[in-house]
PDB file of N, CA and C in Angstrom:
ATOM      1  N   MET N   1      -5.216  -7.357  -2.891  1.00 86.00           N
ATOM      2  CA  MET N   1      -4.509  -6.160  -3.255  1.00 86.00           C
ATOM      3  C   MET N   1      -3.650  -5.752  -2.070  1.00 86.00           C
ATOM      4  N   ARG N   2      -2.443  -5.355  -2.354  1.00 91.00           N
ATOM      5  CA  ARG N   2      -1.477  -4.998  -1.315  1.00 91.00           C
ATOM      6  C   ARG N   2      -1.308  -3.480  -1.273  1.00 91.00           C
ATOM      7  N   LEU N   3      -1.165  -2.974  -0.081  1.00 93.00           N
ATOM      8  CA  LEU N   3      -1.064  -1.542   0.140  1.00 93.00           C
ATOM      9  C   LEU N   3       0.273  -1.226   0.798  1.00 93.00           C
ATOM     10  N   VAL N   4       0.965  -0.210   0.283  1.00 94.00           N
ATOM     11  CA  VAL N   4       2.235   0.228   0.852  1.00 94.00           C
ATOM     12  C   VAL N   4       2.151   1.738   1.065  1.00 94.00           C
ATOM     13  N   VAL N   5       2.531   2.181   2.249  1.00 95.00           N
ATOM     14  CA  VAL N   5       2.585   3.610   2.549  1.00 95.00           C
ATOM     15  C   VAL N   5       4.032   3.966   2.876  1.00 95.00           C
ATOM     16  N   ASP N   6       4.553   4.961   2.193  1.00 96.00           N
ATOM     17  CA  ASP N   6       5.897   5.460   2.480  1.00 96.00           C
ATOM     18  C   ASP N   6       5.788   6.364   3.710  1.00 96.00           C
ATOM     19  N   LEU N   7       6.097   5.804   4.874  1.00 92.00           N
ATOM     20  CA  LEU N   7       5.940   6.545   6.123  1.00 92.00           C
ATOM     21  C   LEU N   7       6.959   7.669   6.276  1.00 92.00           C
ATOM     22  N   ASN N   8       8.016   7.648   5.487  1.00 94.00           N
ATOM     23  CA  ASN N   8       8.962   8.767   5.484  1.00 94.00           C
ATOM     24  C   ASN N   8       8.382   9.968   4.747  1.00 94.00           C
ATOM     25  N   ARG N   9       7.530   9.696   3.777  1.00 95.00           N
ATOM     26  CA  ARG N   9       6.905  10.752   2.994  1.00 95.00           C
ATOM     27  C   ARG N   9       5.617  11.265   3.647  1.00 95.00           C
ATOM     28  N   CYS N  10       4.893  10.381   4.330  1.00 93.00           N
ATOM     29  CA  CYS N  10       3.614  10.733   4.962  1.00 93.00           C
ATOM     30  C   CYS N  10       3.804  11.883   5.950  1.00 93.00           C
ATOM     31  N   GLN N  11       2.942  12.884   5.855  1.00 93.00           N
ATOM     32  CA  GLN N  11       3.011  14.047   6.741  1.00 93.00           C
ATOM     33  C   GLN N  11       1.841  14.111   7.718  1.00 93.00           C
ATOM     34  N   GLY N  12       0.980  13.103   7.732  1.00 92.00           N
ATOM     35  CA  GLY N  12      -0.115  13.049   8.692  1.00 92.00           C
ATOM     36  C   GLY N  12      -1.295  13.942   8.364  1.00 92.00           C
ATOM     37  N   TYR N  13      -1.542  14.217   7.090  1.00 94.00           N
ATOM     38  CA  TYR N  13      -2.685  15.045   6.707  1.00 94.00           C
ATOM     39  C   TYR N  13      -4.022  14.337   6.940  1.00 94.00           C
ATOM     40  N   ALA N  14      -4.017  13.026   7.024  1.00 94.00           N
ATOM     41  CA  ALA N  14      -5.177  12.195   7.367  1.00 94.00           C
ATOM     42  C   ALA N  14      -6.275  12.164   6.316  1.00 94.00           C
ATOM     43  N   GLN N  15      -5.993  12.560   5.099  1.00 96.00           N
ATOM     44  CA  GLN N  15      -7.000  12.457   4.047  1.00 96.00           C
ATOM     45  C   GLN N  15      -7.367  10.999   3.792  1.00 96.00           C
ATOM     46  N   CYS N  16      -6.390  10.115   3.877  1.00 96.00           N
ATOM     47  CA  CYS N  16      -6.644   8.690   3.670  1.00 96.00           C
ATOM     48  C   CYS N  16      -7.558   8.132   4.759  1.00 96.00           C
ATOM     49  N   ALA N  17      -7.325   8.529   6.006  1.00 96.00           N
ATOM     50  CA  ALA N  17      -8.146   8.042   7.122  1.00 96.00           C
ATOM     51  C   ALA N  17      -9.577   8.549   7.013  1.00 96.00           C
ATOM     52  N   PHE N  18      -9.754   9.721   6.459  1.00 96.00           N
ATOM     53  CA  PHE N  18     -11.091  10.275   6.263  1.00 96.00           C
ATOM     54  C   PHE N  18     -11.823   9.539   5.143  1.00 96.00           C
ATOM     55  N   LEU N  19     -11.118   9.234   4.053  1.00 97.00           N
ATOM     56  CA  LEU N  19     -11.751   8.626   2.881  1.00 97.00           C
ATOM     57  C   LEU N  19     -11.874   7.109   2.963  1.00 97.00           C
ATOM     58  N   ALA N  20     -10.978   6.440   3.669  1.00 96.00           N
ATOM     59  CA  ALA N  20     -11.013   4.973   3.791  1.00 96.00           C
ATOM     60  C   ALA N  20     -10.758   4.579   5.250  1.00 96.00           C
ATOM     61  N   PRO N  21     -11.708   4.863   6.135  1.00 96.00           N
ATOM     62  CA  PRO N  21     -11.487   4.617   7.566  1.00 96.00           C
ATOM     63  C   PRO N  21     -11.369   3.145   7.947  1.00 96.00           C
ATOM     64  N   ASP N  22     -11.824   2.237   7.091  1.00 95.00           N
ATOM     65  CA  ASP N  22     -11.672   0.811   7.380  1.00 95.00           C
ATOM     66  C   ASP N  22     -10.259   0.313   7.100  1.00 95.00           C
ATOM     67  N   VAL N  23      -9.463   1.118   6.398  1.00 96.00           N
ATOM     68  CA  VAL N  23      -8.106   0.731   6.029  1.00 96.00           C
ATOM     69  C   VAL N  23      -7.059   1.566   6.776  1.00 96.00           C
ATOM     70  N   PHE N  24      -7.315   2.868   6.917  1.00 96.00           N
ATOM     71  CA  PHE N  24      -6.360   3.791   7.529  1.00 96.00           C
ATOM     72  C   PHE N  24      -6.910   4.349   8.838  1.00 96.00           C
ATOM     73  N   ALA N  25      -6.030   4.586   9.794  1.00 96.00           N
ATOM     74  CA  ALA N  25      -6.412   5.235  11.052  1.00 96.00           C
ATOM     75  C   ALA N  25      -5.228   6.038  11.563  1.00 96.00           C
ATOM     76  N   MET N  26      -5.516   7.187  12.109  1.00 94.00           N
ATOM     77  CA  MET N  26      -4.462   8.012  12.692  1.00 94.00           C
ATOM     78  C   MET N  26      -4.239   7.582  14.132  1.00 94.00           C
ATOM     79  N   HIS N  27      -2.984   7.528  14.525  1.00 90.00           N
ATOM     80  CA  HIS N  27      -2.600   7.195  15.894  1.00 90.00           C
ATOM     81  C   HIS N  27      -1.878   8.415  16.444  1.00 90.00           C
ATOM     82  N   GLY N  28      -2.580   9.201  17.232  1.00 86.00           N
ATOM     83  CA  GLY N  28      -2.013  10.458  17.696  1.00 86.00           C
ATOM     84  C   GLY N  28      -2.125  11.508  16.606  1.00 86.00           C
ATOM     85  N   ASP N  29      -1.259  12.500  16.655  1.00 78.00           N
ATOM     86  CA  ASP N  29      -1.320  13.586  15.680  1.00 78.00           C
ATOM     87  C   ASP N  29      -0.696  13.233  14.337  1.00 78.00           C
ATOM     88  N   GLU N  30       0.335  12.407  14.334  1.00 75.00           N
ATOM     89  CA  GLU N  30       1.053  12.161  13.088  1.00 75.00           C
ATOM     90  C   GLU N  30       1.272  10.694  12.753  1.00 75.00           C
ATOM     91  N   GLY N  31       0.940   9.768  13.643  1.00 89.00           N
ATOM     92  CA  GLY N  31       1.177   8.351  13.374  1.00 89.00           C
ATOM     93  C   GLY N  31       0.052   7.740  12.555  1.00 89.00           C
ATOM     94  N   LEU N  32       0.391   7.020  11.515  1.00 93.00           N
ATOM     95  CA  LEU N  32      -0.601   6.387  10.652  1.00 93.00           C
ATOM     96  C   LEU N  32      -0.555   4.878  10.823  1.00 93.00           C
ATOM     97  N   LEU N  33      -1.705   4.285  11.040  1.00 94.00           N
ATOM     98  CA  LEU N  33      -1.857   2.833  11.059  1.00 94.00           C
ATOM     99  C   LEU N  33      -2.663   2.458   9.827  1.00 94.00           C
ATOM    100  N   TYR N  34      -2.314   1.335   9.189  1.00 94.00           N
ATOM    101  CA  TYR N  34      -3.071   0.910   8.012  1.00 94.00           C
ATOM    102  C   TYR N  34      -2.990  -0.596   7.859  1.00 94.00           C
ATOM    103  N   ASP N  35      -3.946  -1.136   7.115  1.00 94.00           N
ATOM    104  CA  ASP N  35      -4.004  -2.562   6.825  1.00 94.00           C
ATOM    105  C   ASP N  35      -3.312  -2.796   5.484  1.00 94.00           C
ATOM    106  N   PRO N  36      -2.147  -3.438   5.455  1.00 94.00           N
ATOM    107  CA  PRO N  36      -1.428  -3.622   4.192  1.00 94.00           C
ATOM    108  C   PRO N  36      -2.103  -4.600   3.234  1.00 94.00           C
ATOM    109  N   GLN N  37      -3.027  -5.412   3.718  1.00 93.00           N
ATOM    110  CA  GLN N  37      -3.759  -6.359   2.866  1.00 93.00           C
ATOM    111  C   GLN N  37      -5.221  -5.932   2.797  1.00 93.00           C
ATOM    112  N   ALA N  38      -5.492  -4.840   2.132  1.00 90.00           N
ATOM    113  CA  ALA N  38      -6.845  -4.302   2.040  1.00 90.00           C
ATOM    114  C   ALA N  38      -7.744  -5.236   1.236  1.00 90.00           C
ATOM    115  N   GLU N  39      -8.997  -5.279   1.634  1.00 91.00           N
ATOM    116  CA  GLU N  39      -9.961  -6.130   0.946  1.00 91.00           C
ATOM    117  C   GLU N  39     -10.395  -5.498  -0.371  1.00 91.00           C
ATOM    118  N   GLU N  40     -10.787  -6.339  -1.306  1.00 91.00           N
ATOM    119  CA  GLU N  40     -11.234  -5.893  -2.627  1.00 91.00           C
ATOM    120  C   GLU N  40     -12.411  -4.920  -2.525  1.00 91.00           C
ATOM    121  N   ALA N  41     -13.256  -5.092  -1.533  1.00 93.00           N
ATOM    122  CA  ALA N  41     -14.422  -4.221  -1.351  1.00 93.00           C
ATOM    123  C   ALA N  41     -14.014  -2.772  -1.073  1.00 93.00           C
ATOM    124  N   GLN N  42     -12.775  -2.548  -0.687  1.00 93.00           N
ATOM    125  CA  GLN N  42     -12.287  -1.206  -0.373  1.00 93.00           C
ATOM    126  C   GLN N  42     -11.654  -0.505  -1.575  1.00 93.00           C
ATOM    127  N   ARG N  43     -11.679  -1.140  -2.745  1.00 92.00           N
ATOM    128  CA  ARG N  43     -10.978  -0.612  -3.923  1.00 92.00           C
ATOM    129  C   ARG N  43     -11.345   0.842  -4.252  1.00 92.00           C
ATOM    130  N   ALA N  44     -12.625   1.166  -4.293  1.00 94.00           N
ATOM    131  CA  ALA N  44     -13.044   2.524  -4.665  1.00 94.00           C
ATOM    132  C   ALA N  44     -12.576   3.547  -3.633  1.00 94.00           C
ATOM    133  N   ARG N  45     -12.702   3.214  -2.362  1.00 95.00           N
ATOM    134  CA  ARG N  45     -12.263   4.138  -1.307  1.00 95.00           C
ATOM    135  C   ARG N  45     -10.742   4.301  -1.326  1.00 95.00           C
ATOM    136  N   LEU N  46     -10.017   3.217  -1.604  1.00 94.00           N
ATOM    137  CA  LEU N  46      -8.558   3.311  -1.686  1.00 94.00           C
ATOM    138  C   LEU N  46      -8.124   4.197  -2.847  1.00 94.00           C
ATOM    139  N   ALA N  47      -8.818   4.089  -3.972  1.00 94.00           N
ATOM    140  CA  ALA N  47      -8.492   4.934  -5.120  1.00 94.00           C
ATOM    141  C   ALA N  47      -8.675   6.407  -4.764  1.00 94.00           C
ATOM    142  N   GLN N  48      -9.721   6.716  -4.018  1.00 96.00           N
ATOM    143  CA  GLN N  48      -9.940   8.094  -3.576  1.00 96.00           C
ATOM    144  C   GLN N  48      -8.837   8.538  -2.614  1.00 96.00           C
ATOM    145  N   ALA N  49      -8.454   7.649  -1.700  1.00 96.00           N
ATOM    146  CA  ALA N  49      -7.410   7.980  -0.727  1.00 96.00           C
ATOM    147  C   ALA N  49      -6.065   8.217  -1.411  1.00 96.00           C
ATOM    148  N   VAL N  50      -5.730   7.378  -2.386  1.00 96.00           N
ATOM    149  CA  VAL N  50      -4.477   7.541  -3.130  1.00 96.00           C
ATOM    150  C   VAL N  50      -4.469   8.888  -3.845  1.00 96.00           C
ATOM    151  N   ALA N  51      -5.577   9.221  -4.502  1.00 96.00           N
ATOM    152  CA  ALA N  51      -5.665  10.480  -5.238  1.00 96.00           C
ATOM    153  C   ALA N  51      -5.635  11.693  -4.310  1.00 96.00           C
ATOM    154  N   ALA N  52      -6.163  11.554  -3.100  1.00 97.00           N
ATOM    155  CA  ALA N  52      -6.255  12.685  -2.174  1.00 97.00           C
ATOM    156  C   ALA N  52      -4.984  12.924  -1.370  1.00 97.00           C
ATOM    157  N   CYS N  53      -4.072  11.970  -1.343  1.00 97.00           N
ATOM    158  CA  CYS N  53      -2.855  12.131  -0.540  1.00 97.00           C
ATOM    159  C   CYS N  53      -2.015  13.279  -1.114  1.00 97.00           C
ATOM    160  N   PRO N  54      -1.825  14.359  -0.348  1.00 97.00           N
ATOM    161  CA  PRO N  54      -1.105  15.513  -0.892  1.00 97.00           C
ATOM    162  C   PRO N  54       0.380  15.267  -1.145  1.00 97.00           C
ATOM    163  N   VAL N  55       0.954  14.239  -0.528  1.00 97.00           N
ATOM    164  CA  VAL N  55       2.376  13.957  -0.730  1.00 97.00           C
ATOM    165  C   VAL N  55       2.604  12.649  -1.489  1.00 97.00           C
ATOM    166  N   GLN N  56       1.543  12.054  -1.999  1.00 96.00           N
ATOM    167  CA  GLN N  56       1.596  10.823  -2.801  1.00 96.00           C
ATOM    168  C   GLN N  56       2.387   9.722  -2.101  1.00 96.00           C
ATOM    169  N   ALA N  57       2.020   9.444  -0.845  1.00 96.00           N
ATOM    170  CA  ALA N  57       2.733   8.456  -0.040  1.00 96.00           C
ATOM    171  C   ALA N  57       2.124   7.061  -0.121  1.00 96.00           C
ATOM    172  N   ILE N  58       0.994   6.891  -0.829  1.00 96.00           N
ATOM    173  CA  ILE N  58       0.281   5.615  -0.838  1.00 96.00           C
ATOM    174  C   ILE N  58       0.442   4.929  -2.190  1.00 96.00           C
ATOM    175  N   LEU N  59       0.788   3.648  -2.149  1.00 94.00           N
ATOM    176  CA  LEU N  59       0.913   2.828  -3.351  1.00 94.00           C
ATOM    177  C   LEU N  59       0.030   1.600  -3.192  1.00 94.00           C
ATOM    178  N   VAL N  60      -0.809   1.331  -4.198  1.00 91.00           N
ATOM    179  CA  VAL N  60      -1.640   0.129  -4.199  1.00 91.00           C
ATOM    180  C   VAL N  60      -1.082  -0.807  -5.252  1.00 91.00           C
ATOM    181  N   ASP N  61      -0.711  -2.011  -4.833  1.00 87.00           N
ATOM    182  CA  ASP N  61      -0.189  -3.035  -5.733  1.00 87.00           C
ATOM    183  C   ASP N  61      -1.342  -3.954  -6.098  1.00 87.00           C
ATOM    184  N   GLU N  62      -1.732  -3.970  -7.349  1.00 78.00           N
ATOM    185  CA  GLU N  62      -2.875  -4.755  -7.808  1.00 78.00           C
ATOM    186  C   GLU N  62      -2.569  -6.241  -7.907  1.00 78.00           C
ATOM    187  N   LEU N  63      -1.304  -6.621  -7.858  1.00 63.00           N
ATOM    188  CA  LEU N  63      -0.897  -8.014  -8.001  1.00 63.00           C
ATOM    189  C   LEU N  63      -1.431  -8.853  -6.856  1.00 63.00           C
ATOM    190  N   ASP N  64      -2.081  -9.957  -7.170  1.00 55.00           N
ATOM    191  CA  ASP N  64      -2.567 -10.882  -6.149  1.00 55.00           C
ATOM    192  C   ASP N  64      -1.413 -11.795  -5.773  1.00 55.00           C
ATOM    193  N   LEU N  65      -0.861 -11.615  -4.591  1.00 49.00           N
ATOM    194  CA  LEU N  65       0.321 -12.367  -4.183  1.00 49.00           C
ATOM    195  C   LEU N  65       0.054 -13.857  -4.045  1.00 49.00           C
ATOM    196  N   ALA N  66      -1.156 -14.262  -3.707  1.00 53.00           N
ATOM    197  CA  ALA N  66      -1.476 -15.678  -3.553  1.00 53.00           C
ATOM    198  C   ALA N  66      -1.429 -16.393  -4.902  1.00 53.00           C
ATOM    199  N   ALA N  67      -1.721 -15.695  -5.985  1.00 52.00           N
ATOM    200  CA  ALA N  67      -1.744 -16.302  -7.310  1.00 52.00           C
ATOM    201  C   ALA N  67      -0.449 -16.072  -8.085  1.00 52.00           C
ATOM    202  N   ALA N  68       0.510 -15.373  -7.500  1.00 48.00           N
ATOM    203  CA  ALA N  68       1.765 -15.088  -8.188  1.00 48.00           C
ATOM    204  C   ALA N  68       2.573 -16.366  -8.360  1.00 48.00           C
ATOM    205  N   PRO N  69       3.299 -16.493  -9.487  1.00 52.00           N
ATOM    206  CA  PRO N  69       4.151 -17.666  -9.670  1.00 52.00           C
ATOM    207  C   PRO N  69       5.253 -17.696  -8.622  1.00 52.00           C
ATOM    208  N   SER N  70       5.767 -18.879  -8.339  1.00 49.00           N
ATOM    209  CA  SER N  70       6.812 -18.980  -7.320  1.00 49.00           C
ATOM    210  C   SER N  70       7.992 -18.114  -7.727  1.00 49.00           C
ATOM    211  N   GLY N  71       8.513 -17.381  -6.754  1.00 46.00           N
ATOM    212  CA  GLY N  71       9.610 -16.463  -7.022  1.00 46.00           C
ATOM    213  C   GLY N  71       9.142 -15.050  -7.271  1.00 46.00           C
ATOM    214  N   GLY N  72       7.867 -14.829  -7.547  1.00 44.00           N
ATOM    215  CA  GLY N  72       7.377 -13.493  -7.818  1.00 44.00           C
ATOM    216  C   GLY N  72       7.120 -12.676  -6.580  1.00 44.00           C
ATOM    217  N   ALA N  73       6.923 -13.314  -5.442  1.00 41.00           N
ATOM    218  CA  ALA N  73       6.578 -12.570  -4.228  1.00 41.00           C
ATOM    219  C   ALA N  73       7.626 -12.747  -3.136  1.00 41.00           C
ATOM    220  N   GLN N  74       8.847 -13.041  -3.496  1.00 38.00           N
ATOM    221  CA  GLN N  74       9.888 -13.237  -2.497  1.00 38.00           C
ATOM    222  C   GLN N  74      10.421 -11.898  -2.028  1.00 38.00           C
ATOM    223  N   GLY N  75      10.978 -11.894  -0.819  1.00 39.00           N
ATOM    224  CA  GLY N  75      11.640 -10.705  -0.325  1.00 39.00           C
ATOM    225  C   GLY N  75      10.726  -9.666   0.265  1.00 39.00           C
ATOM    226  N   SER N  76       9.538 -10.020   0.713  1.00 36.00           N
ATOM    227  CA  SER N  76       8.639  -9.018   1.259  1.00 36.00           C
ATOM    228  C   SER N  76       9.106  -8.501   2.608  1.00 36.00           C
ATOM    229  N   ALA N  77      10.040  -9.173   3.261  1.00 36.00           N
ATOM    230  CA  ALA N  77      10.556  -8.707   4.546  1.00 36.00           C
ATOM    231  C   ALA N  77      11.878  -7.978   4.343  1.00 36.00           C
ATOM    232  N   GLY N  78      11.932  -7.103   3.369  1.00 36.00           N
ATOM    233  CA  GLY N  78      13.159  -6.401   3.035  1.00 36.00           C
ATOM    234  C   GLY N  78      13.386  -5.185   3.902  1.00 36.00           C
ATOM    235  N   SER N  79      14.127  -4.231   3.376  1.00 37.00           N
ATOM    236  CA  SER N  79      14.530  -3.071   4.156  1.00 37.00           C
ATOM    237  C   SER N  79      13.468  -1.989   4.214  1.00 37.00           C
ATOM    238  N   GLY N  80      12.444  -2.062   3.371  1.00 39.00           N
ATOM    239  CA  GLY N  80      11.419  -1.025   3.415  1.00 39.00           C
ATOM    240  C   GLY N  80      10.250  -1.374   2.533  1.00 39.00           C
ATOM    241  N   GLY N  81       9.198  -0.563   2.596  1.00 39.00           N
ATOM    242  CA  GLY N  81       7.979  -0.835   1.858  1.00 39.00           C
ATOM    243  C   GLY N  81       8.125  -0.665   0.361  1.00 39.00           C
ATOM    244  N   THR N  82       9.047   0.170  -0.116  1.00 35.00           N
ATOM    245  CA  THR N  82       9.137   0.416  -1.539  1.00 35.00           C
ATOM    246  C   THR N  82       9.794  -0.732  -2.295  1.00 35.00           C
ATOM    247  N   ALA N  83      10.495  -1.628  -1.626  1.00 35.00           N
ATOM    248  CA  ALA N  83      11.141  -2.752  -2.298  1.00 35.00           C
ATOM    249  C   ALA N  83      10.127  -3.700  -2.913  1.00 35.00           C
ATOM    250  N   ALA N  84       8.914  -3.736  -2.420  1.00 35.00           N
ATOM    251  CA  ALA N  84       7.885  -4.629  -2.934  1.00 35.00           C
ATOM    252  C   ALA N  84       7.487  -4.263  -4.354  1.00 35.00           C
ATOM    253  N   ALA N  85       7.697  -3.028  -4.778  1.00 36.00           N
ATOM    254  CA  ALA N  85       7.315  -2.600  -6.113  1.00 36.00           C
ATOM    255  C   ALA N  85       8.239  -3.166  -7.181  1.00 36.00           C
ATOM    256  N   GLU N  86       9.397  -3.705  -6.817  1.00 35.00           N
ATOM    257  CA  GLU N  86      10.346  -4.214  -7.791  1.00 35.00           C
ATOM    258  C   GLU N  86      10.024  -5.630  -8.262  1.00 35.00           C
ATOM    259  N   ALA N  87       9.258  -6.399  -7.516  1.00 37.00           N
ATOM    260  CA  ALA N  87       9.046  -7.807  -7.802  1.00 37.00           C
ATOM    261  C   ALA N  87       8.321  -8.113  -9.109  1.00 37.00           C
ATOM    262  N   PRO N  88       7.259  -7.377  -9.548  1.00 41.00           N
ATOM    263  CA  PRO N  88       6.516  -7.793 -10.730  1.00 41.00           C
ATOM    264  C   PRO N  88       7.339  -7.887 -12.009  1.00 41.00           C
ATOM    265  N   GLY N  89       8.330  -7.044 -12.233  1.00 44.00           N
ATOM    266  CA  GLY N  89       9.102  -7.070 -13.460  1.00 44.00           C
ATOM    267  C   GLY N  89      10.214  -8.099 -13.475  1.00 44.00           C
ATOM    268  N   GLU N  90      10.520  -8.712 -12.360  1.00 44.00           N
ATOM    269  CA  GLU N  90      11.657  -9.609 -12.255  1.00 44.00           C
ATOM    270  C   GLU N  90      11.412 -10.997 -12.843  1.00 44.00           C
ATOM    271  N   ALA N  91      10.201 -11.538 -12.792  1.00 45.00           N
ATOM    272  CA  ALA N  91       9.932 -12.918 -13.190  1.00 45.00           C
ATOM    273  C   ALA N  91       9.436 -13.023 -14.628  1.00 45.00           C
ATOM    274  N   ALA N  92       9.855 -12.140 -15.519  1.00 46.00           N
ATOM    275  CA  ALA N  92       9.304 -12.098 -16.865  1.00 46.00           C
ATOM    276  C   ALA N  92      10.037 -12.984 -17.865  1.00 46.00           C
ATOM    277  N   ASP N  93      11.155 -13.619 -17.520  1.00 48.00           N
ATOM    278  CA  ASP N  93      11.886 -14.345 -18.543  1.00 48.00           C
ATOM    279  C   ASP N  93      11.630 -15.844 -18.540  1.00 48.00           C
ATOM    280  N   ALA N  94      10.545 -16.316 -17.971  1.00 43.00           N
ATOM    281  CA  ALA N  94      10.249 -17.759 -17.951  1.00 43.00           C
ATOM    282  C   ALA N  94       9.664 -18.166 -19.208  1.00 43.00           C
TER     283      ALA N  94
END
């Protein structure tokens, strides 16, 4: 499962770090560090963190990138984290 945080939207409330400390950590007062490839065992805690984020800055992509057909996971080094959400609908015409 892939995790994306919109760092422009994040305000540093740290609810995610409190609810899923193995995935999120605060760096200073407002800097957020996170593991973009969260383990499946963290699913329940991530769901709580997503729901608790007051600015809705966290997105969990359920798509398993290792099992995606070729062409479905291209472009992950784009201009920002939100571009990754566009990939699942693109490979539907095969």
